[in-house]
Amino acid sequence: MEPELSERSVSVEILIGFDKEQVLDYSLANELEPRERAQVREYVQNILRRRSYLDFIIDHFSSVGIDEMKPQLKNILRLAIYDLLFMDSTPDYAAINEAVEIAKFMLGSKTGDLVNAILRNLQREGENLPKPAYEDRNKLVATTFSHPEWLVARWRKRFGEREAFQLMQANNTRPSFFIRVNTLRTKPENFVMRMDKMGIEYEASDWLPNFYKVDSVQPFIEKGLLAKGLCQVQDIAAGFAPFVLDPQPGETIYDLCAAPGTKSIMLADLTGGESSILSVDISAERLEKLAESALSHGAENIRIRRGDVLELSLPLADAVLLDAPCTGTGVLSKRADLRWRRDEEGLKKAVELQEQLLEEAANMVKLGGRLVYSTCSLEPEENMEQIHKLIAKMDDNFVLEPLEDFVPEEVLTEDGKAYQTFPHIHGCDGHFGVLLKRIK
């Protein structure tokens, strides 16, 4: 008999799909209630944050090696063990019983018995759980903190072991979220009154105006505040790039690689809807969502164009924002899946594409105009190294502008001409950005 649709069964299906296709399909949770859908996201992201460690525990307690398991069995066990070890609100018997029922339905009664045996063995061990013990230091750290070995090796070498641990621990912690008030639709003081009335706890950011730190975005979804365009979910560090561009009413502004459009809408808001913004992206599906979002947020000055930035021919603009495709190593807390979808070859390809995109973006800026380049990466090759290459390539047509008037001192690099946030230091996503001015 098919088990009742639940947060656990849907989470297992999504995780199976990720193992097979490297894609998280949350639409599988559409039939659930809003709070159940939110729990599915919590399950999936938390399991991906701890995947290597969970697999180590499975390997220890199972007579069948983790590498020999089907994706269904692997993910049923990952979820159940996560429940047992990390979910204090879940009774052990509930976690075990549902895992056994899901296993019986997906893989048969014998596999259900195997799941029961593994979980009961784990339950009996209680607090006496094994700890990873590998001679290979990178493998040991990668298993303990559930990060890929190539990234562990890079960060240990760059940051030193202690700080690398702090960064990985931050990536494995449930993130806080920021809400940005959209002043095209409401006044900030009215929005604050709404939050007070809803009983939402929030903390106003002193880094950027109209940003509020919150524990969950669920109340904003349930009350329709996001759907009505009154606010956006936007990390405070992601807000730096539009703010640094300093968009002005009447200007022509390009937002390249713009989908899903959060930065385009912030640019529209910063100019009071009085600028001309062209949002460009290669994905028709993502642009459709951007168009819907612009409409709901009242950003009527946004125009949309589908195209490859490397092949576009556009008039020169006053200001250009390139938030470049990147490895996303700065957002591994919110996007735990990215750590398992990236590798060294992917980093190399990202760097090559960024270099091409940045050169094209630079050629779209008029004399005296401005270019912001930003990423959500922590890797130097994707960040300042790209800027040095561009300035050399463009015969010093561009200069780096100081940023102290735009962002707080604690996120600035030593020369004050770039910002870089780190999750373990600044309590937000990791973002990088610079402001370039065309001088000839």
PDB file of C-alpha atoms in Angstrom, residues 58-156:
ATOM      1  CA  ILE A  58      25.177   4.588   7.217  1.00  0.00           C
ATOM      2  CA  ASP A  59      28.365   2.819   6.147  1.00  0.00           C
ATOM      3  CA  HIS A  60      29.214   2.059   9.768  1.00  0.00           C
ATOM      4  CA  PHE A  61      25.854   0.543  10.708  1.00  0.00           C
ATOM      5  CA  SER A  62      24.892  -1.176   7.446  1.00  0.00           C
ATOM      6  CA  SER A  63      26.009  -4.559   6.159  1.00  0.00           C
ATOM      7  CA  VAL A  64      25.510  -3.127   2.663  1.00  0.00           C
ATOM      8  CA  GLY A  65      28.104  -0.536   1.646  1.00  0.00           C
ATOM      9  CA  ILE A  66      26.829   2.965   0.854  1.00  0.00           C
ATOM     10  CA  ASP A  67      28.281   2.762  -2.676  1.00  0.00           C
ATOM     11  CA  GLU A  68      26.291  -0.407  -3.337  1.00  0.00           C
ATOM     12  CA  MET A  69      22.958   1.096  -2.295  1.00  0.00           C
ATOM     13  CA  LYS A  70      20.277   2.277  -4.670  1.00  0.00           C
ATOM     14  CA  PRO A  71      19.494   6.012  -4.451  1.00  0.00           C
ATOM     15  CA  GLN A  72      16.110   5.172  -2.877  1.00  0.00           C
ATOM     16  CA  LEU A  73      17.637   3.233   0.035  1.00  0.00           C
ATOM     17  CA  LYS A  74      20.453   5.724   0.500  1.00  0.00           C
ATOM     18  CA  ASN A  75      18.103   8.686   0.837  1.00  0.00           C
ATOM     19  CA  ILE A  76      15.549   6.915   3.025  1.00  0.00           C
ATOM     20  CA  LEU A  77      18.388   6.207   5.458  1.00  0.00           C
ATOM     21  CA  ARG A  78      19.872   9.704   5.190  1.00  0.00           C
ATOM     22  CA  LEU A  79      16.552  11.274   6.103  1.00  0.00           C
ATOM     23  CA  ALA A  80      15.782   8.857   8.925  1.00  0.00           C
ATOM     24  CA  ILE A  81      19.252   9.213  10.458  1.00  0.00           C
ATOM     25  CA  TYR A  82      19.013  12.994  10.173  1.00  0.00           C
ATOM     26  CA  ASP A  83      15.698  12.744  12.039  1.00  0.00           C
ATOM     27  CA  LEU A  84      17.215  10.559  14.756  1.00  0.00           C
ATOM     28  CA  LEU A  85      20.378  12.615  15.283  1.00  0.00           C
ATOM     29  CA  PHE A  86      19.351  16.197  14.632  1.00  0.00           C
ATOM     30  CA  MET A  87      15.567  16.556  15.011  1.00  0.00           C
ATOM     31  CA  ASP A  88      14.806  16.703  18.734  1.00  0.00           C
ATOM     32  CA  SER A  89      11.125  17.314  18.005  1.00  0.00           C
ATOM     33  CA  THR A  90      10.757  14.007  16.170  1.00  0.00           C
ATOM     34  CA  PRO A  91      10.140  10.871  18.306  1.00  0.00           C
ATOM     35  CA  ASP A  92      12.511   8.064  17.328  1.00  0.00           C
ATOM     36  CA  TYR A  93       9.688   5.610  16.717  1.00  0.00           C
ATOM     37  CA  ALA A  94       8.002   7.997  14.244  1.00  0.00           C
ATOM     38  CA  ALA A  95      11.202   8.496  12.241  1.00  0.00           C
ATOM     39  CA  ILE A  96      11.928   4.756  12.137  1.00  0.00           C
ATOM     40  CA  ASN A  97       8.377   3.611  11.364  1.00  0.00           C
ATOM     41  CA  GLU A  98       7.900   6.017   8.470  1.00  0.00           C
ATOM     42  CA  ALA A  99      11.318   5.201   7.006  1.00  0.00           C
ATOM     43  CA  VAL A 100      10.455   1.489   7.101  1.00  0.00           C
ATOM     44  CA  GLU A 101       7.078   2.103   5.412  1.00  0.00           C
ATOM     45  CA  ILE A 102       8.651   4.224   2.660  1.00  0.00           C
ATOM     46  CA  ALA A 103      11.314   1.547   2.105  1.00  0.00           C
ATOM     47  CA  LYS A 104       8.737  -1.237   1.877  1.00  0.00           C
ATOM     48  CA  PHE A 105       6.726   0.733  -0.673  1.00  0.00           C
ATOM     49  CA  MET A 106       9.718   1.705  -2.825  1.00  0.00           C
ATOM     50  CA  LEU A 107      11.929  -1.366  -2.517  1.00  0.00           C
ATOM     51  CA  GLY A 108       9.973  -4.217  -0.914  1.00  0.00           C
ATOM     52  CA  SER A 109       9.546  -5.766   2.529  1.00  0.00           C
ATOM     53  CA  LYS A 110      13.110  -7.176   2.759  1.00  0.00           C
ATOM     54  CA  THR A 111      14.570  -3.687   2.301  1.00  0.00           C
ATOM     55  CA  GLY A 112      12.093  -2.411   4.873  1.00  0.00           C
ATOM     56  CA  ASP A 113      13.499  -4.974   7.325  1.00  0.00           C
ATOM     57  CA  LEU A 114      17.064  -3.854   6.492  1.00  0.00           C
ATOM     58  CA  VAL A 115      16.166  -0.214   7.150  1.00  0.00           C
ATOM     59  CA  ASN A 116      14.576  -1.193  10.460  1.00  0.00           C
ATOM     60  CA  ALA A 117      17.673  -3.149  11.511  1.00  0.00           C
ATOM     61  CA  ILE A 118      20.085  -0.335  10.620  1.00  0.00           C
ATOM     62  CA  LEU A 119      18.054   2.315  12.421  1.00  0.00           C
ATOM     63  CA  ARG A 120      17.487   0.153  15.520  1.00  0.00           C
ATOM     64  CA  ASN A 121      21.257  -0.506  15.727  1.00  0.00           C
ATOM     65  CA  LEU A 122      21.891   3.215  15.506  1.00  0.00           C
ATOM     66  CA  GLN A 123      19.252   3.920  18.142  1.00  0.00           C
ATOM     67  CA  ARG A 124      20.880   1.434  20.544  1.00  0.00           C
ATOM     68  CA  GLU A 125      24.268   3.121  20.196  1.00  0.00           C
ATOM     69  CA  GLY A 126      22.761   6.354  21.501  1.00  0.00           C
ATOM     70  CA  GLU A 127      25.522   8.871  22.067  1.00  0.00           C
ATOM     71  CA  ASN A 128      28.356   6.413  21.371  1.00  0.00           C
ATOM     72  CA  LEU A 129      28.493   7.158  17.673  1.00  0.00           C
ATOM     73  CA  PRO A 130      31.669   6.562  15.667  1.00  0.00           C
ATOM     74  CA  LYS A 131      33.738   9.522  14.493  1.00  0.00           C
ATOM     75  CA  PRO A 132      35.447   9.745  11.107  1.00  0.00           C
ATOM     76  CA  ALA A 133      39.096   8.658  11.381  1.00  0.00           C
ATOM     77  CA  TYR A 134      40.984   8.796   8.094  1.00  0.00           C
ATOM     78  CA  GLU A 135      44.728   9.274   7.610  1.00  0.00           C
ATOM     79  CA  ASP A 136      43.985  11.571   4.663  1.00  0.00           C
ATOM     80  CA  ARG A 137      43.350  14.900   6.389  1.00  0.00           C
ATOM     81  CA  ASN A 138      41.249  16.319   3.549  1.00  0.00           C
ATOM     82  CA  LYS A 139      39.016  13.241   3.528  1.00  0.00           C
ATOM     83  CA  LEU A 140      38.626  13.427   7.301  1.00  0.00           C
ATOM     84  CA  VAL A 141      37.631  17.109   7.224  1.00  0.00           C
ATOM     85  CA  ALA A 142      35.405  16.608   4.163  1.00  0.00           C
ATOM     86  CA  THR A 143      33.503  13.803   5.891  1.00  0.00           C
ATOM     87  CA  THR A 144      33.197  15.622   9.207  1.00  0.00           C
ATOM     88  CA  PHE A 145      31.953  18.883   7.663  1.00  0.00           C
ATOM     89  CA  SER A 146      30.239  17.406   4.569  1.00  0.00           C
ATOM     90  CA  HIS A 147      32.088  19.441   1.943  1.00  0.00           C
ATOM     91  CA  PRO A 148      33.743  18.072  -1.215  1.00  0.00           C
ATOM     92  CA  GLU A 149      37.416  17.194  -0.811  1.00  0.00           C
ATOM     93  CA  TRP A 150      38.626  19.543  -3.565  1.00  0.00           C
ATOM     94  CA  LEU A 151      37.032  22.516  -1.812  1.00  0.00           C
ATOM     95  CA  VAL A 152      38.329  21.443   1.607  1.00  0.00           C
ATOM     96  CA  ALA A 153      41.863  21.283   0.198  1.00  0.00           C
ATOM     97  CA  ARG A 154      41.536  24.777  -1.325  1.00  0.00           C
ATOM     98  CA  TRP A 155      40.146  26.392   1.820  1.00  0.00           C
ATOM     99  CA  ARG A 156      42.594  24.712   4.213  1.00  0.00           C
TER     100      ARG A 156
END
